[in-house]
Short mmCIF file of N, CA and C in Angstrom, two decimals:
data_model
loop_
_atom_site.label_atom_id
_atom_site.label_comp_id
_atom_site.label_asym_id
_atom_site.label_seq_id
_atom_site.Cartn_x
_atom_site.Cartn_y
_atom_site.Cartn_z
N UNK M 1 41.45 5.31 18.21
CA UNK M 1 42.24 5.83 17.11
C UNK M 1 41.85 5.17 15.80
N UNK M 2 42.38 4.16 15.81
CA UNK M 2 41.70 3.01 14.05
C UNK M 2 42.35 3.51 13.05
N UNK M 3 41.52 3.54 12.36
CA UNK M 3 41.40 4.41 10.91
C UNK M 3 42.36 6.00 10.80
N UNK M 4 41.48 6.30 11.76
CA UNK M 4 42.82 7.68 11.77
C UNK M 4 44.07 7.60 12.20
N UNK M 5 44.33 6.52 12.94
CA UNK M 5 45.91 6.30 13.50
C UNK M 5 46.16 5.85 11.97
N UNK M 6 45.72 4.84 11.17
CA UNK M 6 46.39 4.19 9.62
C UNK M 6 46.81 5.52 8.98
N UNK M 7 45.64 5.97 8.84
CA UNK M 7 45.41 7.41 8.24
C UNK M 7 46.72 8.52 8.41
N UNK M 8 47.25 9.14 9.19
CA UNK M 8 48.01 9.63 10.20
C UNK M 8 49.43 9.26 10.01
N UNK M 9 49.91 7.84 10.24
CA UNK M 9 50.98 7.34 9.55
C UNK M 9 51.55 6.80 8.56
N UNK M 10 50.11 7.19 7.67
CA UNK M 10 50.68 7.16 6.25
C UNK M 10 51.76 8.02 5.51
N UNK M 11 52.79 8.07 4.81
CA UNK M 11 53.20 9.13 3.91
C UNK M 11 52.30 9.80 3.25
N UNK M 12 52.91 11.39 2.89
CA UNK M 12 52.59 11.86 1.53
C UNK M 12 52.00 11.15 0.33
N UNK M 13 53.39 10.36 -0.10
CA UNK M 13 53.08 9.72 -1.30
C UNK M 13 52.04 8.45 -1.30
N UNK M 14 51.25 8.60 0.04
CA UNK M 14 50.48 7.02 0.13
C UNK M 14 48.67 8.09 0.42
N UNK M 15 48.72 9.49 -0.01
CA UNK M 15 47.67 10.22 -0.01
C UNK M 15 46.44 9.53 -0.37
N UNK M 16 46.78 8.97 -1.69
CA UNK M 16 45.40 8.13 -2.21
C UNK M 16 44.95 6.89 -1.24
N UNK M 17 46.02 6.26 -0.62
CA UNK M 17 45.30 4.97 0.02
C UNK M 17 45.03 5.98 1.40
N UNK M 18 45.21 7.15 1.68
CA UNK M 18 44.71 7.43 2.96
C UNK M 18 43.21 7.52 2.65
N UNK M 19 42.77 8.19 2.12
CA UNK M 19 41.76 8.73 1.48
C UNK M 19 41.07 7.56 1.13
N UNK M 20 41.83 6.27 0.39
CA UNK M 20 40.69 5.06 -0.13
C UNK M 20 40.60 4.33 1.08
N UNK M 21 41.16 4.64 2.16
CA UNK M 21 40.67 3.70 3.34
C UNK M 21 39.39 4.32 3.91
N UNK M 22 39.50 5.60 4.16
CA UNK M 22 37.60 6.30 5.17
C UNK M 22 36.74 5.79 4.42
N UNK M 23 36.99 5.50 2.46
CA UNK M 23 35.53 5.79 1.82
C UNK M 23 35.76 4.43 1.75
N UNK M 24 36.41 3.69 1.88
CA UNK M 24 35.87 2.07 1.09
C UNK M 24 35.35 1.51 3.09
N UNK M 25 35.54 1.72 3.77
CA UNK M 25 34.91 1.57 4.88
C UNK M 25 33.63 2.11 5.43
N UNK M 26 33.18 2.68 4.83
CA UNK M 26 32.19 4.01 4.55
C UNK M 26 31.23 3.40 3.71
N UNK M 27 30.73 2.51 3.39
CA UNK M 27 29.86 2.39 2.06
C UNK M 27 29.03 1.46 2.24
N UNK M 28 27.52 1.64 1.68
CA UNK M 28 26.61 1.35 1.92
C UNK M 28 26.40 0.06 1.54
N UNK M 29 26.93 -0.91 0.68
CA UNK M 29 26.81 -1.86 0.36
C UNK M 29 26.94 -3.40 1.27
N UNK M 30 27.93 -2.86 2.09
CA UNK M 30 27.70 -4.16 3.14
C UNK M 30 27.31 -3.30 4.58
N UNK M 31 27.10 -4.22 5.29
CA UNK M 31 26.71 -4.08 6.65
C UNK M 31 28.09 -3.57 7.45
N UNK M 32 28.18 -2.75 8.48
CA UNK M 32 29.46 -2.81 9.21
C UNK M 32 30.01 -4.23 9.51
N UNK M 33 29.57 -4.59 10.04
CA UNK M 33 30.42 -5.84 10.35
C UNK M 33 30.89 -6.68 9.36
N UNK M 34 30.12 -6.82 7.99
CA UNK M 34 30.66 -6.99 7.13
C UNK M 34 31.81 -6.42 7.09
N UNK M 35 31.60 -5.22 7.22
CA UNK M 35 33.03 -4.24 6.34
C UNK M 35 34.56 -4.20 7.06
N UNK M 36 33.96 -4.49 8.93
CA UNK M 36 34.92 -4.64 9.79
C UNK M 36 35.56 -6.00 9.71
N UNK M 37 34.79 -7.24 9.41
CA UNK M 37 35.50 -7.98 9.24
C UNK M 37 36.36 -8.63 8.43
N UNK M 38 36.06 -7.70 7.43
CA UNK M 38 36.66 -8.15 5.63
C UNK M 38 38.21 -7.40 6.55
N UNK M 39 37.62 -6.02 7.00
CA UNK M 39 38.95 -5.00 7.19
C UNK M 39 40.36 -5.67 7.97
N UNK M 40 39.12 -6.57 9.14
CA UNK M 40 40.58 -7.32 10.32
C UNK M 40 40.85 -8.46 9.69
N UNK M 41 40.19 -9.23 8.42
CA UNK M 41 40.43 -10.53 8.38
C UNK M 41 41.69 -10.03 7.06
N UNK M 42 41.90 -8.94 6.98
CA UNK M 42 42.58 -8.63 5.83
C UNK M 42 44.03 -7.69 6.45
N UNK M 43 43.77 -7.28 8.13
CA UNK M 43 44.99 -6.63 8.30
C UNK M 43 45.99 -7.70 9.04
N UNK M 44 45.21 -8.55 9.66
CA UNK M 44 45.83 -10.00 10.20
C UNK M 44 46.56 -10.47 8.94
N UNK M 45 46.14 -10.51 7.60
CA UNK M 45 46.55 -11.31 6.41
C UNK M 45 48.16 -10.42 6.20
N UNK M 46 47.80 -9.07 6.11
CA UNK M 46 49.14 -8.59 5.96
C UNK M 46 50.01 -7.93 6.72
N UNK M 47 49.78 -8.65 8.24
CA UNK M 47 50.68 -8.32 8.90
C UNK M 47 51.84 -7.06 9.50
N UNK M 48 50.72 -6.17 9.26
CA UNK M 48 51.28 -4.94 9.92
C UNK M 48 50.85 -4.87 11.17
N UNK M 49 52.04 -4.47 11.72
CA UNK M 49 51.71 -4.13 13.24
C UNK M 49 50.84 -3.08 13.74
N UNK M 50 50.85 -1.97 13.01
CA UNK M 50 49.82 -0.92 13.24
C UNK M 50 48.41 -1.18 12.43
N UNK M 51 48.68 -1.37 11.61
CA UNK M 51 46.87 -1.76 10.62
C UNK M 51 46.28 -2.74 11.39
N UNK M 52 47.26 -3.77 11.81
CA UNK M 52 46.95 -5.32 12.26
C UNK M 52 46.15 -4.09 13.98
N UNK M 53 46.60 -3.54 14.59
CA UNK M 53 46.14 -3.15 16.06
C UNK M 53 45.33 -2.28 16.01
N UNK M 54 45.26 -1.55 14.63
CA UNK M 54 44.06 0.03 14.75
C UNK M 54 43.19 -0.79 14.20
N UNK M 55 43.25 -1.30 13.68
CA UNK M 55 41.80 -2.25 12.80
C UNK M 55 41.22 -2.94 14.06
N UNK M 56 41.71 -3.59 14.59
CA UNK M 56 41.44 -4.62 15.87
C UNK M 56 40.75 -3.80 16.99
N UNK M 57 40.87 -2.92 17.02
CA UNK M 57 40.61 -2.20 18.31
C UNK M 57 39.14 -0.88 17.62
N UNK M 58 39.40 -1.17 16.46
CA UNK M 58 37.68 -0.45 16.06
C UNK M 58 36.82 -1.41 15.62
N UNK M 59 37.50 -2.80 14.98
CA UNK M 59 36.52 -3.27 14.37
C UNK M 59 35.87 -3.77 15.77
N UNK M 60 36.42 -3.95 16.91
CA UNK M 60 36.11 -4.86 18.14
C UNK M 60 34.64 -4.03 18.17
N UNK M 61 34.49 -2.84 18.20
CA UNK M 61 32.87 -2.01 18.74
C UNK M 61 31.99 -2.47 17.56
N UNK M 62 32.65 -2.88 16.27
CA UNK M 62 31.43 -3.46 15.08
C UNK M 62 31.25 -4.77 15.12
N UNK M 63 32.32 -5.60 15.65
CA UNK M 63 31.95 -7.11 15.47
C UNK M 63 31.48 -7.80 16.72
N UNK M 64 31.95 -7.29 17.87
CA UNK M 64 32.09 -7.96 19.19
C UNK M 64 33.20 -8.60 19.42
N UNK M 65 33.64 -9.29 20.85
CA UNK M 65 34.40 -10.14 20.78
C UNK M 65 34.41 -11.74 19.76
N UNK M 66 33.59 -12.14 19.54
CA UNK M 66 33.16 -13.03 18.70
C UNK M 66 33.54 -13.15 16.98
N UNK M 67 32.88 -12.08 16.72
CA UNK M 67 33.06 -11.61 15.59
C UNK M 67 34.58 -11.38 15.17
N UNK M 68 35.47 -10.99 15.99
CA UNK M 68 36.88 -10.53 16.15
C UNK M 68 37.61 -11.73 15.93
N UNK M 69 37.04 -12.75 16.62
CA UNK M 69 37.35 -14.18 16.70
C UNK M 69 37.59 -14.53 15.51
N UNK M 70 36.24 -14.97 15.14
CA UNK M 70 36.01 -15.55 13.49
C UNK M 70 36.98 -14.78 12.45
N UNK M 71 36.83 -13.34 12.30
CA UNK M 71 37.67 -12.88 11.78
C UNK M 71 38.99 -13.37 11.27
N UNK M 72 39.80 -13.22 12.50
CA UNK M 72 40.69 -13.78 12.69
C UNK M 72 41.11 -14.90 12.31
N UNK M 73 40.05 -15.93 12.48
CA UNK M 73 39.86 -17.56 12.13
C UNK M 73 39.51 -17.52 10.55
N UNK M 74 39.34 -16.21 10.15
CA UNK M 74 39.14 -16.33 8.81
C UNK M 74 40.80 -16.53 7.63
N UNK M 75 40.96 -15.68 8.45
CA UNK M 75 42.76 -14.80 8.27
C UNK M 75 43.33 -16.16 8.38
N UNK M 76 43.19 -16.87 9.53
CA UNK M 76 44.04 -18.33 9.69
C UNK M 76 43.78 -18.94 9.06
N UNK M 77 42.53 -19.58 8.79
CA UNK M 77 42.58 -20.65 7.44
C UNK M 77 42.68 -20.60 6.42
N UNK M 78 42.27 -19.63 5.92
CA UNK M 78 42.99 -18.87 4.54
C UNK M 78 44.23 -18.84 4.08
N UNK M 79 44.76 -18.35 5.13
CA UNK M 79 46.81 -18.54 5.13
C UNK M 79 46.95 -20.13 5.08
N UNK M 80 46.17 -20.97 5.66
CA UNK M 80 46.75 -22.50 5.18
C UNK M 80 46.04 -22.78 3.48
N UNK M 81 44.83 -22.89 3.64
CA UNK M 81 43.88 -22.77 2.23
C UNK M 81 44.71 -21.96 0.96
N UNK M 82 45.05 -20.92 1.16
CA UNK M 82 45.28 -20.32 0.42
C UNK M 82 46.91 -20.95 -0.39
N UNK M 83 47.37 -21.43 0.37
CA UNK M 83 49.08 -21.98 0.31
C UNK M 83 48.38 -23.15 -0.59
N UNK M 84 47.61 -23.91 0.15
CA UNK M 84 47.63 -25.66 -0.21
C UNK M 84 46.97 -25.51 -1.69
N UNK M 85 45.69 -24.71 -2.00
CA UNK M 85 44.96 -25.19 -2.77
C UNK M 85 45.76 -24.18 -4.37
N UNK M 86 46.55 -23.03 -3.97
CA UNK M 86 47.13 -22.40 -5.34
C UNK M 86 48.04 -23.01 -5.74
N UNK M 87 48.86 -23.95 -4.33
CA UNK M 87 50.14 -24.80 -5.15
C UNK M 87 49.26 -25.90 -6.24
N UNK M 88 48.40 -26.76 -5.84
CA UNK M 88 48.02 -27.79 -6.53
C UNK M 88 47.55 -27.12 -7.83
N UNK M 89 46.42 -25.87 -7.56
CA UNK M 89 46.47 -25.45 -9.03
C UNK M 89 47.26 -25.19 -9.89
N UNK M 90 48.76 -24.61 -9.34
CA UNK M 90 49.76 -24.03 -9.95
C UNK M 90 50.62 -25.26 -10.59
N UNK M 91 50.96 -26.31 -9.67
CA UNK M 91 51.77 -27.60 -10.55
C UNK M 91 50.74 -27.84 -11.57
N UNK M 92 49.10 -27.96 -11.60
CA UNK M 92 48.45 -28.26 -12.80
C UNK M 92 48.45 -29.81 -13.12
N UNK M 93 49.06 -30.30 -12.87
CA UNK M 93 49.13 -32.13 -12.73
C UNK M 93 47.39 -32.87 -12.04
N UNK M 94 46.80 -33.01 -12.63
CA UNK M 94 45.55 -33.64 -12.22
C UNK M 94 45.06 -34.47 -11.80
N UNK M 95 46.35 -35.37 -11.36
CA UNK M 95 47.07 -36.26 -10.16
C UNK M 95 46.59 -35.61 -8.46
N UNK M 96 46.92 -34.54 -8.18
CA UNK M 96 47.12 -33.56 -7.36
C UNK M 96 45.31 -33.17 -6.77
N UNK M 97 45.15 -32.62 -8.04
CA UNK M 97 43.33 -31.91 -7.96
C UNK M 97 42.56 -33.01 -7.34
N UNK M 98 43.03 -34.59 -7.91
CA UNK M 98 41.62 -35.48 -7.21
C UNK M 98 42.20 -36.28 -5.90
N UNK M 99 43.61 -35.71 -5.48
CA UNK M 99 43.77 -36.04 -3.91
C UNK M 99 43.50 -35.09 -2.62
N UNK M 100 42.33 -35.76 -1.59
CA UNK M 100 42.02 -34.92 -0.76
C UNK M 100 43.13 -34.26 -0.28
N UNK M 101 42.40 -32.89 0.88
CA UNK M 101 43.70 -32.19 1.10
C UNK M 101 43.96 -32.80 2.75
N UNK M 102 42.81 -33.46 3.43
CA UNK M 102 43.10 -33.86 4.92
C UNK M 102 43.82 -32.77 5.81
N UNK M 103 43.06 -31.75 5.50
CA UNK M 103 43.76 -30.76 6.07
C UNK M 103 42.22 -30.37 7.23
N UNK M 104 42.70 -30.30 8.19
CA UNK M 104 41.27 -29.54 9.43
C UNK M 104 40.57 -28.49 8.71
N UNK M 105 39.65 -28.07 8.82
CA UNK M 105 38.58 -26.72 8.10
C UNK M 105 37.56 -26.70 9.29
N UNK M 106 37.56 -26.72 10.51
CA UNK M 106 36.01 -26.97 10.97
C UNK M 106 35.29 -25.33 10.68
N UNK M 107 36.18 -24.61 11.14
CA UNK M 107 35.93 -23.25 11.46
C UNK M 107 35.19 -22.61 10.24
N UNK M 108 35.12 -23.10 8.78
CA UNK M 108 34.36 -22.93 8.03
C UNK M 108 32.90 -23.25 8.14
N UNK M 109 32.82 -24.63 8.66
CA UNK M 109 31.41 -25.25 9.12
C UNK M 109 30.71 -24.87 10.22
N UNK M 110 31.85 -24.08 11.32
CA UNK M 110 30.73 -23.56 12.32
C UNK M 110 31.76 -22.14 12.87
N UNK M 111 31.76 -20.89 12.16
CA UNK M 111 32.45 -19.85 11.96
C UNK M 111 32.37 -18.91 13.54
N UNK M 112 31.16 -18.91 14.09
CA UNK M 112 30.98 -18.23 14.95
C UNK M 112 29.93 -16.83 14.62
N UNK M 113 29.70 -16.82 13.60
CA UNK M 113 29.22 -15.48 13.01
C UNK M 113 28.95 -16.11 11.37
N UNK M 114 27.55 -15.16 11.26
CA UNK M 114 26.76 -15.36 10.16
C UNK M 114 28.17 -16.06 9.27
N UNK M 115 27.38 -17.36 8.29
CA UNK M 115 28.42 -18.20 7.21
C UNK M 115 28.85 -17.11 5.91
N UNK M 116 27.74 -16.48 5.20
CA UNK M 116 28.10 -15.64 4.67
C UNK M 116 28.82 -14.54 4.43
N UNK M 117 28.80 -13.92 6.35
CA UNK M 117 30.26 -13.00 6.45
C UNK M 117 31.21 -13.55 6.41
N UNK M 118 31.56 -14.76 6.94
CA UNK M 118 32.31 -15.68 7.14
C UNK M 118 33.40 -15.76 5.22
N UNK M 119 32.21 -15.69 4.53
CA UNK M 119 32.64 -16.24 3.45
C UNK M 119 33.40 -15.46 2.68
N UNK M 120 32.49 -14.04 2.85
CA UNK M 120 33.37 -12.73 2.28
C UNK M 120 34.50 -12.39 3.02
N UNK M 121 34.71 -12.54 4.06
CA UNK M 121 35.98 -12.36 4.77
C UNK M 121 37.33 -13.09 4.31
N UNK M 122 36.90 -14.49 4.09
CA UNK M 122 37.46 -15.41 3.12
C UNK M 122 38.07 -15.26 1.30
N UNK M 123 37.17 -14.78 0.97
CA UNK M 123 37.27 -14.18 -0.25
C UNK M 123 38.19 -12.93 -0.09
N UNK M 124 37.95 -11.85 0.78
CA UNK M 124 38.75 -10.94 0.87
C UNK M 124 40.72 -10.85 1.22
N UNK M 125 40.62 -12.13 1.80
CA UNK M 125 41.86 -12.71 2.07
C UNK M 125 42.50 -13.50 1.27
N UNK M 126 41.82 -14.15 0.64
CA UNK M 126 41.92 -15.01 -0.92
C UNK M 126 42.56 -13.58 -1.81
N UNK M 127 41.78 -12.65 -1.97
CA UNK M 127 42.42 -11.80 -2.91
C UNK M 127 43.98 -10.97 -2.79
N UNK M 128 44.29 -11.19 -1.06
CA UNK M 128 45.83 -10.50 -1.23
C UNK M 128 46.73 -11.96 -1.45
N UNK M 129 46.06 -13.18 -1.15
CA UNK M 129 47.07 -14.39 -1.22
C UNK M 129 47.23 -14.76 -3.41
N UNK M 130 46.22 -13.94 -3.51
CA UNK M 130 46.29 -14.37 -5.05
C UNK M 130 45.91 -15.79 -5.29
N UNK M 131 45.32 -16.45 -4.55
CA UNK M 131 44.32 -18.17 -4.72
C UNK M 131 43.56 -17.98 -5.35
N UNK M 132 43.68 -18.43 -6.99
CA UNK M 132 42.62 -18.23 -7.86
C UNK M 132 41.57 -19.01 -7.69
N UNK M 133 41.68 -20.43 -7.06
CA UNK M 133 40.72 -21.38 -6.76
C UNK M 133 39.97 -21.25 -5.41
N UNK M 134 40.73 -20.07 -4.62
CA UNK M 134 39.68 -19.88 -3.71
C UNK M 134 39.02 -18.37 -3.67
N UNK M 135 39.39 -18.19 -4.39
CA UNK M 135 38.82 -16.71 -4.99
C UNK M 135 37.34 -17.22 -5.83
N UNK M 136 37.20 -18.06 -6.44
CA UNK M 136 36.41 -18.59 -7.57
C UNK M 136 35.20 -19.32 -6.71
N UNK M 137 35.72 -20.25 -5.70
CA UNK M 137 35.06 -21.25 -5.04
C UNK M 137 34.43 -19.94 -4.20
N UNK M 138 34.71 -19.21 -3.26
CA UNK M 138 33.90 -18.32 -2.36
C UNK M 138 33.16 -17.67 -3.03
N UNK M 139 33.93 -17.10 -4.23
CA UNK M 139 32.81 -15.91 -4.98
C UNK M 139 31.20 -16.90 -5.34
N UNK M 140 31.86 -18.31 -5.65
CA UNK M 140 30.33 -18.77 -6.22
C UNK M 140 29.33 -18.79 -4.99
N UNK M 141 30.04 -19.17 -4.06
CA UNK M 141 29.44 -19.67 -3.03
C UNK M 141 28.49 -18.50 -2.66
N UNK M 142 28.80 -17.26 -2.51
CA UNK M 142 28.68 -16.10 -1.75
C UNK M 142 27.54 -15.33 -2.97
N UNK M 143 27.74 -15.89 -4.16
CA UNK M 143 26.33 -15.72 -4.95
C UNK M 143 25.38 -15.84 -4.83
N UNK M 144 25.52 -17.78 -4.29
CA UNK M 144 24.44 -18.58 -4.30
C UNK M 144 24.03 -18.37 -3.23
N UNK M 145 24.50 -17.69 -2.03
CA UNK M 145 23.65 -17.40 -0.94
C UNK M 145 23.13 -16.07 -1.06
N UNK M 146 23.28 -15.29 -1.75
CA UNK M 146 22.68 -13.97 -2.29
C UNK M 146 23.20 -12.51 -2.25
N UNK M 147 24.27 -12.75 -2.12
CA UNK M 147 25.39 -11.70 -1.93
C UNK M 147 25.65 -11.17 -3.63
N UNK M 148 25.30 -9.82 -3.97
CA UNK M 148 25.83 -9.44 -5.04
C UNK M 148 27.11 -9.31 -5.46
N UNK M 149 27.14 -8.96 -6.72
CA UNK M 149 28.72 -8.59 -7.33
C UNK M 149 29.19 -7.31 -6.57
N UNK M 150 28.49 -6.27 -6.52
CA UNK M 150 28.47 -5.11 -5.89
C UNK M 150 29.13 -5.36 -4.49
N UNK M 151 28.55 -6.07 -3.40
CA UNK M 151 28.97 -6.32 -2.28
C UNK M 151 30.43 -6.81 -2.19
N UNK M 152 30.42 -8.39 -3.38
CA UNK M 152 31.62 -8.59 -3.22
C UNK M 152 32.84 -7.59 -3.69
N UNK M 153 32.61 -6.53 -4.55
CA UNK M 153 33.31 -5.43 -4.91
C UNK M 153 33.78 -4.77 -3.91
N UNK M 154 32.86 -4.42 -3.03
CA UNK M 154 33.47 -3.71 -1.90
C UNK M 154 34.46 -4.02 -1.21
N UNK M 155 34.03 -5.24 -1.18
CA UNK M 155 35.02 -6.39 0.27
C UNK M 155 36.37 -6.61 -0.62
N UNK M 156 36.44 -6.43 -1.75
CA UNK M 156 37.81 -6.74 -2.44
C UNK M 156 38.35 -5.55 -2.70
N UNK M 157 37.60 -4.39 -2.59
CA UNK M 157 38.47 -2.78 -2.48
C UNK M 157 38.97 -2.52 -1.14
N UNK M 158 38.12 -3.04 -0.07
CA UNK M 158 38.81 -3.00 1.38
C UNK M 158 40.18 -3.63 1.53
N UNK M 159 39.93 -5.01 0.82
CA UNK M 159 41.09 -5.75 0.88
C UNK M 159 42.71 -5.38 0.27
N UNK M 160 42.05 -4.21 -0.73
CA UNK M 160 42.92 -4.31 -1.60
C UNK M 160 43.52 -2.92 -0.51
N UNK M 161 42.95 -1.65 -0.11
CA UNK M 161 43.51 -0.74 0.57
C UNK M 161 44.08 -0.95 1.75
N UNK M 162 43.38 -1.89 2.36
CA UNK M 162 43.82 -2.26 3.84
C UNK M 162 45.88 -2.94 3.86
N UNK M 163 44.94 -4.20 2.60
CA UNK M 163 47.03 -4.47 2.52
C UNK M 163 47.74 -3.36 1.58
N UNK M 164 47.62 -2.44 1.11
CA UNK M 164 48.39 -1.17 0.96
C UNK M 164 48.84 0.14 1.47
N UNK M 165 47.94 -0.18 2.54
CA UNK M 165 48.26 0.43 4.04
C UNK M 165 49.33 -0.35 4.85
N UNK M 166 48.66 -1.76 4.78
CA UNK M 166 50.40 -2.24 5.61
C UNK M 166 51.32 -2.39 4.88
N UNK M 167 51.57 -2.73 2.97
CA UNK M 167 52.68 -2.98 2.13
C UNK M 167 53.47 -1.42 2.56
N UNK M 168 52.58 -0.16 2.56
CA UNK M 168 53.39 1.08 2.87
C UNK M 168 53.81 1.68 4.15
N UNK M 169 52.81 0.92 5.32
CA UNK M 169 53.55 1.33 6.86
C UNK M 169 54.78 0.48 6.90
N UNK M 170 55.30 -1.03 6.20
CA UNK M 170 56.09 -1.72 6.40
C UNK M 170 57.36 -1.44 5.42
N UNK M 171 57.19 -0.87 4.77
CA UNK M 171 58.53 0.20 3.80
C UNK M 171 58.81 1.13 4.25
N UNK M 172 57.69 1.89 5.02
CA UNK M 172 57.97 2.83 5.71
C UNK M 172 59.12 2.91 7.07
N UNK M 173 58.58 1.98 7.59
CA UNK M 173 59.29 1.00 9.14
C UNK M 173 60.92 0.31 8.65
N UNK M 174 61.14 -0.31 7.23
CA UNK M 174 62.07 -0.83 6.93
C UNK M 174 63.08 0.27 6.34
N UNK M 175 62.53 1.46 5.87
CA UNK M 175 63.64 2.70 6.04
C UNK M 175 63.96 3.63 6.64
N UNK M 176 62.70 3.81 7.80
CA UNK M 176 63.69 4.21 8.79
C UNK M 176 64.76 4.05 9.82
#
């Protein structure tokens, strides 16, 4: 099902994100697995029960079990990363910025799947948490290993449709 189950239980009024989910998954700029994993590391992030299971169960034939993994492991450290490193930016006290965070990361250092998907998946999850400092830190990173602006464009339009698929299956679910 996947995509067409999201597709399917969308509203009327959510026409455009039906429609921006086939084509921003659809596009030539990253690799599938790229695109599958930006997609699951981004429906894990927003927690819909249906996006979170139709995503999971198509991206599984583009990533492997492995790939599904990391994913996932992307989604998880991000949700801690993403908390720790926007509060310190946000108090702004520079007290804060030069104390380590002693927080575990291995899963960054050995992801399971290419570092670079790894990274955009990261970035893509960075963008629904709103972490300006880890939005900034991946994007450079994901330069310097040779990833265009273009690419990262994509992975942040996935991100952005995928959690507007679950912000609207979960309004949807909370009035009926």
């Amino acid at each position: 099902m996947g995509l067409d189950a999201i597709t399917a239980a969308l509203p009327a009024y959510a026409a455009d994100i039906a429609l921006n989910l086939g084509s921003t998954m659809a596009n030539p700029a990253l690799t599938p697995a790229q695109s599958w994993g930006t997609a699951l590391a981004c429906a894990v992030t927003s927690r819909n029960p249906v996006v979170l299971r139709e995503i999971a169960a198509e991206a599984l034939g583009h990533l492997g079990p492995q790939g599904v993994e990391a994913a996932k492991g992307a989604a998880a450290i991000m949700a801690m990363n993403n908390i720790y490193y926007r509060a310190k930016h946000l108090i702004g006290d520079e007290q804060y910025a030069s104390m380590p965070a002693r927080l575990r990361m291995r899963i960054i250092a050995r992801p399971g799947v290419d570092k670079g998907d790894f990274e955009l998946w990261c970035l893509a999850v960075s963008a629904i948490a709103g972490c300006e400092v880890c939005l900034e830190l991946h994007e450079k990173k994901l330069r310097a290993s040779g990833f265009t602006p273009v690419q990262l464009h994509e992975a942040l339009r996935i991100s952005a449709v995928v959690h507007a698929a679950a912000v609207t299956l979960d309004a949807e679910a909370a009035l009926a």
